[in-house]
């Protein structure tokens, strides 16, 4: 008969053991919710940030002060959500304001016919509204390098056709 070797239990990939995590969750959940509610005012955002905070805590493993760690991560997650919402609102406002800009409708139509709506929007958001390629790449859902190439090609196309 073949003898089976016993191996030591593999360490948890998530950092903390289940019992430690549950204990910390019970002890600090209300604190985390309080911090998040003082910054965020949307219930779904608060719940999302709370979940992300505890996921970060769990994957961090042992920390010297769970209370300090969770407080700091909760604030960080809340401000990340606020920043993201502000960026989205700002992009929406800029798109609405573009319709009132003094550029001629004739030029807009010409440029859109050359490079397409999406690339023309990319040019406007970068040149006129001042958005960086990093934030635009998130908005367009493509890699930053790809977006820079698209932008460059679209500008070249407009210059070539405009001569």
PDB file of C-alpha atoms in Angstrom:
ATOM      1  CA  UNK A   1       0.000   0.000   0.000  1.00  0.00           C
ATOM      2  CA  UNK A   2       1.231   3.462  -0.902  1.00  0.00           C
ATOM      3  CA  UNK A   3       1.884   5.821   1.981  1.00  0.00           C
ATOM      4  CA  UNK A   4       0.521   9.324   1.556  1.00  0.00           C
ATOM      5  CA  UNK A   5       2.733  12.216   2.472  1.00  0.00           C
ATOM      6  CA  UNK A   6       1.235  14.963   4.526  1.00  0.00           C
ATOM      7  CA  UNK A   7       2.063  18.496   3.600  1.00  0.00           C
ATOM      8  CA  UNK A   8       1.828  21.511   5.834  1.00  0.00           C
ATOM      9  CA  UNK A   9      -1.267  23.555   5.225  1.00  0.00           C
ATOM     10  CA  UNK A  10      -0.697  26.225   2.605  1.00  0.00           C
ATOM     11  CA  UNK A  11      -0.918  29.764   3.899  1.00  0.00           C
ATOM     12  CA  UNK A  12      -4.080  31.610   3.012  1.00  0.00           C
ATOM     13  CA  UNK A  13      -3.810  33.506  -0.233  1.00  0.00           C
ATOM     14  CA  UNK A  14      -6.118  36.133   1.189  1.00  0.00           C
ATOM     15  CA  UNK A  15      -3.774  37.173   4.014  1.00  0.00           C
ATOM     16  CA  UNK A  16      -5.972  36.783   7.116  1.00  0.00           C
ATOM     17  CA  UNK A  17      -7.615  33.659   8.409  1.00  0.00           C
ATOM     18  CA  UNK A  18     -11.393  33.497   8.252  1.00  0.00           C
ATOM     19  CA  UNK A  19     -11.851  33.815  12.022  1.00  0.00           C
ATOM     20  CA  UNK A  20      -9.500  36.816  12.271  1.00  0.00           C
ATOM     21  CA  UNK A  21     -11.203  38.525   9.371  1.00  0.00           C
ATOM     22  CA  UNK A  22     -14.715  37.961  10.737  1.00  0.00           C
ATOM     23  CA  UNK A  23     -13.672  39.230  14.148  1.00  0.00           C
ATOM     24  CA  UNK A  24     -12.211  42.419  12.677  1.00  0.00           C
ATOM     25  CA  UNK A  25     -15.253  42.836  10.443  1.00  0.00           C
ATOM     26  CA  UNK A  26     -17.643  42.637  13.410  1.00  0.00           C
ATOM     27  CA  UNK A  27     -15.492  44.961  15.511  1.00  0.00           C
ATOM     28  CA  UNK A  28     -14.785  47.678  12.929  1.00  0.00           C
ATOM     29  CA  UNK A  29     -17.670  47.535  10.434  1.00  0.00           C
ATOM     30  CA  UNK A  30     -19.627  50.333  12.149  1.00  0.00           C
ATOM     31  CA  UNK A  31     -16.527  52.527  12.324  1.00  0.00           C
ATOM     32  CA  UNK A  32     -15.878  52.027   8.600  1.00  0.00           C
ATOM     33  CA  UNK A  33     -19.526  52.757   7.761  1.00  0.00           C
ATOM     34  CA  UNK A  34     -19.428  55.909   9.915  1.00  0.00           C
ATOM     35  CA  UNK A  35     -16.305  57.187   8.143  1.00  0.00           C
ATOM     36  CA  UNK A  36     -17.747  56.416   4.716  1.00  0.00           C
ATOM     37  CA  UNK A  37     -21.143  57.969   5.517  1.00  0.00           C
ATOM     38  CA  UNK A  38     -19.449  61.171   6.672  1.00  0.00           C
ATOM     39  CA  UNK A  39     -17.813  61.512   3.237  1.00  0.00           C
ATOM     40  CA  UNK A  40     -20.251  59.797   0.883  1.00  0.00           C
ATOM     41  CA  UNK A  41     -23.985  60.326   0.973  1.00  0.00           C
ATOM     42  CA  UNK A  42     -25.159  57.606  -1.389  1.00  0.00           C
ATOM     43  CA  UNK A  43     -26.064  54.287   0.239  1.00  0.00           C
ATOM     44  CA  UNK A  44     -24.771  52.191  -2.675  1.00  0.00           C
ATOM     45  CA  UNK A  45     -21.456  54.068  -2.721  1.00  0.00           C
ATOM     46  CA  UNK A  46     -21.086  53.557   1.032  1.00  0.00           C
ATOM     47  CA  UNK A  47     -21.756  49.829   0.722  1.00  0.00           C
ATOM     48  CA  UNK A  48     -19.360  49.471  -2.225  1.00  0.00           C
ATOM     49  CA  UNK A  49     -16.612  51.360  -0.414  1.00  0.00           C
ATOM     50  CA  UNK A  50     -17.151  49.296   2.750  1.00  0.00           C
ATOM     51  CA  UNK A  51     -16.802  46.074   0.800  1.00  0.00           C
ATOM     52  CA  UNK A  52     -13.667  47.321  -0.979  1.00  0.00           C
ATOM     53  CA  UNK A  53     -12.190  48.479   2.341  1.00  0.00           C
ATOM     54  CA  UNK A  54     -12.557  45.062   3.946  1.00  0.00           C
ATOM     55  CA  UNK A  55     -11.281  43.301   0.826  1.00  0.00           C
ATOM     56  CA  UNK A  56      -8.146  45.456   1.027  1.00  0.00           C
ATOM     57  CA  UNK A  57      -7.838  44.639   4.720  1.00  0.00           C
ATOM     58  CA  UNK A  58      -8.210  40.933   4.093  1.00  0.00           C
ATOM     59  CA  UNK A  59      -5.613  40.839   1.343  1.00  0.00           C
ATOM     60  CA  UNK A  60      -3.177  42.992   3.353  1.00  0.00           C
ATOM     61  CA  UNK A  61      -2.688  40.245   5.905  1.00  0.00           C
ATOM     62  CA  UNK A  62      -1.439  41.109   9.369  1.00  0.00           C
ATOM     63  CA  UNK A  63      -1.388  44.828  10.135  1.00  0.00           C
ATOM     64  CA  UNK A  64      -0.150  46.544  13.284  1.00  0.00           C
ATOM     65  CA  UNK A  65      -3.354  48.470  13.868  1.00  0.00           C
ATOM     66  CA  UNK A  66      -6.466  47.190  12.112  1.00  0.00           C
ATOM     67  CA  UNK A  67      -8.442  50.242  13.258  1.00  0.00           C
ATOM     68  CA  UNK A  68      -5.938  52.698  11.764  1.00  0.00           C
ATOM     69  CA  UNK A  69      -5.551  50.638   8.596  1.00  0.00           C
ATOM     70  CA  UNK A  70      -9.304  50.342   8.021  1.00  0.00           C
ATOM     71  CA  UNK A  71      -9.871  54.037   8.764  1.00  0.00           C
ATOM     72  CA  UNK A  72      -7.221  55.107   6.287  1.00  0.00           C
ATOM     73  CA  UNK A  73      -8.371  52.709   3.559  1.00  0.00           C
ATOM     74  CA  UNK A  74     -12.031  53.701   4.059  1.00  0.00           C
ATOM     75  CA  UNK A  75     -11.208  57.402   3.619  1.00  0.00           C
ATOM     76  CA  UNK A  76      -9.125  56.607   0.568  1.00  0.00           C
ATOM     77  CA  UNK A  77     -11.893  54.504  -1.025  1.00  0.00           C
ATOM     78  CA  UNK A  78     -14.462  57.232  -0.318  1.00  0.00           C
ATOM     79  CA  UNK A  79     -12.338  59.934  -1.923  1.00  0.00           C
ATOM     80  CA  UNK A  80     -11.651  57.667  -4.908  1.00  0.00           C
ATOM     81  CA  UNK A  81     -15.402  57.354  -5.441  1.00  0.00           C
ATOM     82  CA  UNK A  82     -15.908  61.118  -5.101  1.00  0.00           C
ATOM     83  CA  UNK A  83     -13.080  61.789  -7.559  1.00  0.00           C
ATOM     84  CA  UNK A  84     -14.531  59.341 -10.050  1.00  0.00           C
ATOM     85  CA  UNK A  85     -17.998  60.895  -9.794  1.00  0.00           C
ATOM     86  CA  UNK A  86     -16.556  64.392 -10.168  1.00  0.00           C
ATOM     87  CA  UNK A  87     -14.665  63.354 -13.321  1.00  0.00           C
ATOM     88  CA  UNK A  88     -17.820  61.810 -14.800  1.00  0.00           C
ATOM     89  CA  UNK A  89     -19.907  64.908 -14.024  1.00  0.00           C
ATOM     90  CA  UNK A  90     -17.212  67.180 -15.401  1.00  0.00           C
ATOM     91  CA  UNK A  91     -17.058  65.225 -18.668  1.00  0.00           C
ATOM     92  CA  UNK A  92     -20.856  65.396 -18.988  1.00  0.00           C
ATOM     93  CA  UNK A  93     -20.861  69.160 -18.360  1.00  0.00           C
ATOM     94  CA  UNK A  94     -18.103  69.716 -20.916  1.00  0.00           C
ATOM     95  CA  UNK A  95     -19.988  67.750 -23.540  1.00  0.00           C
ATOM     96  CA  UNK A  96     -23.082  69.877 -22.931  1.00  0.00           C
ATOM     97  CA  UNK A  97     -21.033  73.084 -23.036  1.00  0.00           C
ATOM     98  CA  UNK A  98     -19.430  72.088 -26.326  1.00  0.00           C
ATOM     99  CA  UNK A  99     -22.782  72.543 -28.035  1.00  0.00           C
ATOM    100  CA  UNK A 100     -22.756  76.233 -27.038  1.00  0.00           C
ATOM    101  CA  UNK A 101     -19.170  76.944 -28.078  1.00  0.00           C
ATOM    102  CA  UNK A 102     -18.405  79.538 -30.764  1.00  0.00           C
ATOM    103  CA  UNK A 103     -16.922  76.999 -33.178  1.00  0.00           C
ATOM    104  CA  UNK A 104     -18.812  76.960 -36.402  1.00  0.00           C
ATOM    105  CA  UNK A 105     -21.251  74.149 -36.988  1.00  0.00           C
ATOM    106  CA  UNK A 106     -19.868  73.939 -40.501  1.00  0.00           C
ATOM    107  CA  UNK A 107     -16.347  73.235 -39.213  1.00  0.00           C
ATOM    108  CA  UNK A 108     -17.668  70.644 -36.754  1.00  0.00           C
ATOM    109  CA  UNK A 109     -19.516  68.866 -39.536  1.00  0.00           C
ATOM    110  CA  UNK A 110     -16.466  68.927 -41.812  1.00  0.00           C
ATOM    111  CA  UNK A 111     -14.101  67.614 -39.115  1.00  0.00           C
ATOM    112  CA  UNK A 112     -16.503  64.872 -38.067  1.00  0.00           C
ATOM    113  CA  UNK A 113     -16.813  63.747 -41.683  1.00  0.00           C
ATOM    114  CA  UNK A 114     -13.011  63.446 -41.892  1.00  0.00           C
ATOM    115  CA  UNK A 115     -12.143  61.690 -38.613  1.00  0.00           C
ATOM    116  CA  UNK A 116     -15.474  60.421 -37.287  1.00  0.00           C
ATOM    117  CA  UNK A 117     -17.460  61.423 -34.225  1.00  0.00           C
ATOM    118  CA  UNK A 118     -15.421  59.544 -31.635  1.00  0.00           C
ATOM    119  CA  UNK A 119     -12.006  60.790 -32.780  1.00  0.00           C
ATOM    120  CA  UNK A 120     -13.319  64.341 -33.135  1.00  0.00           C
ATOM    121  CA  UNK A 121     -14.655  64.147 -29.564  1.00  0.00           C
ATOM    122  CA  UNK A 122     -11.234  62.906 -28.459  1.00  0.00           C
ATOM    123  CA  UNK A 123      -9.554  65.908 -30.095  1.00  0.00           C
ATOM    124  CA  UNK A 124     -11.998  68.361 -28.499  1.00  0.00           C
ATOM    125  CA  UNK A 125     -11.743  66.811 -25.045  1.00  0.00           C
ATOM    126  CA  UNK A 126      -7.953  66.943 -25.157  1.00  0.00           C
ATOM    127  CA  UNK A 127      -7.299  70.245 -26.931  1.00  0.00           C
ATOM    128  CA  UNK A 128     -10.270  72.374 -25.912  1.00  0.00           C
ATOM    129  CA  UNK A 129     -11.281  70.927 -22.554  1.00  0.00           C
ATOM    130  CA  UNK A 130      -7.770  70.027 -21.407  1.00  0.00           C
ATOM    131  CA  UNK A 131      -8.295  66.401 -20.409  1.00  0.00           C
ATOM    132  CA  UNK A 132      -5.184  64.264 -20.188  1.00  0.00           C
ATOM    133  CA  UNK A 133      -4.752  61.034 -22.072  1.00  0.00           C
ATOM    134  CA  UNK A 134      -4.885  58.977 -18.861  1.00  0.00           C
ATOM    135  CA  UNK A 135      -8.401  60.116 -17.946  1.00  0.00           C
ATOM    136  CA  UNK A 136      -9.543  59.965 -21.560  1.00  0.00           C
ATOM    137  CA  UNK A 137      -8.268  56.405 -21.942  1.00  0.00           C
ATOM    138  CA  UNK A 138     -10.509  55.384 -19.044  1.00  0.00           C
ATOM    139  CA  UNK A 139     -13.458  57.193 -20.587  1.00  0.00           C
ATOM    140  CA  UNK A 140     -12.960  55.673 -24.023  1.00  0.00           C
ATOM    141  CA  UNK A 141     -12.084  52.276 -22.564  1.00  0.00           C
ATOM    142  CA  UNK A 142      -8.808  51.847 -24.448  1.00  0.00           C
ATOM    143  CA  UNK A 143      -5.146  51.812 -23.487  1.00  0.00           C
ATOM    144  CA  UNK A 144      -3.479  55.191 -23.183  1.00  0.00           C
ATOM    145  CA  UNK A 145      -0.904  54.376 -25.881  1.00  0.00           C
ATOM    146  CA  UNK A 146      -3.662  53.394 -28.313  1.00  0.00           C
ATOM    147  CA  UNK A 147      -5.537  56.594 -27.558  1.00  0.00           C
ATOM    148  CA  UNK A 148      -2.446  58.721 -28.166  1.00  0.00           C
ATOM    149  CA  UNK A 149      -1.973  57.014 -31.541  1.00  0.00           C
ATOM    150  CA  UNK A 150      -5.611  57.578 -32.494  1.00  0.00           C
ATOM    151  CA  UNK A 151      -5.328  61.224 -31.477  1.00  0.00           C
ATOM    152  CA  UNK A 152      -2.151  61.730 -33.492  1.00  0.00           C
ATOM    153  CA  UNK A 153      -3.570  60.019 -36.586  1.00  0.00           C
ATOM    154  CA  UNK A 154      -6.801  62.024 -36.382  1.00  0.00           C
ATOM    155  CA  UNK A 155      -4.909  65.328 -36.156  1.00  0.00           C
ATOM    156  CA  UNK A 156      -2.701  64.387 -39.108  1.00  0.00           C
ATOM    157  CA  UNK A 157      -5.775  63.476 -41.117  1.00  0.00           C
ATOM    158  CA  UNK A 158      -7.422  66.835 -40.372  1.00  0.00           C
ATOM    159  CA  UNK A 159      -4.256  68.744 -41.253  1.00  0.00           C
ATOM    160  CA  UNK A 160      -3.849  66.819 -44.504  1.00  0.00           C
ATOM    161  CA  UNK A 161      -7.485  67.342 -45.548  1.00  0.00           C
ATOM    162  CA  UNK A 162      -7.485  70.980 -44.445  1.00  0.00           C
ATOM    163  CA  UNK A 163      -4.729  72.031 -46.833  1.00  0.00           C
TER     164      UNK A 163
END
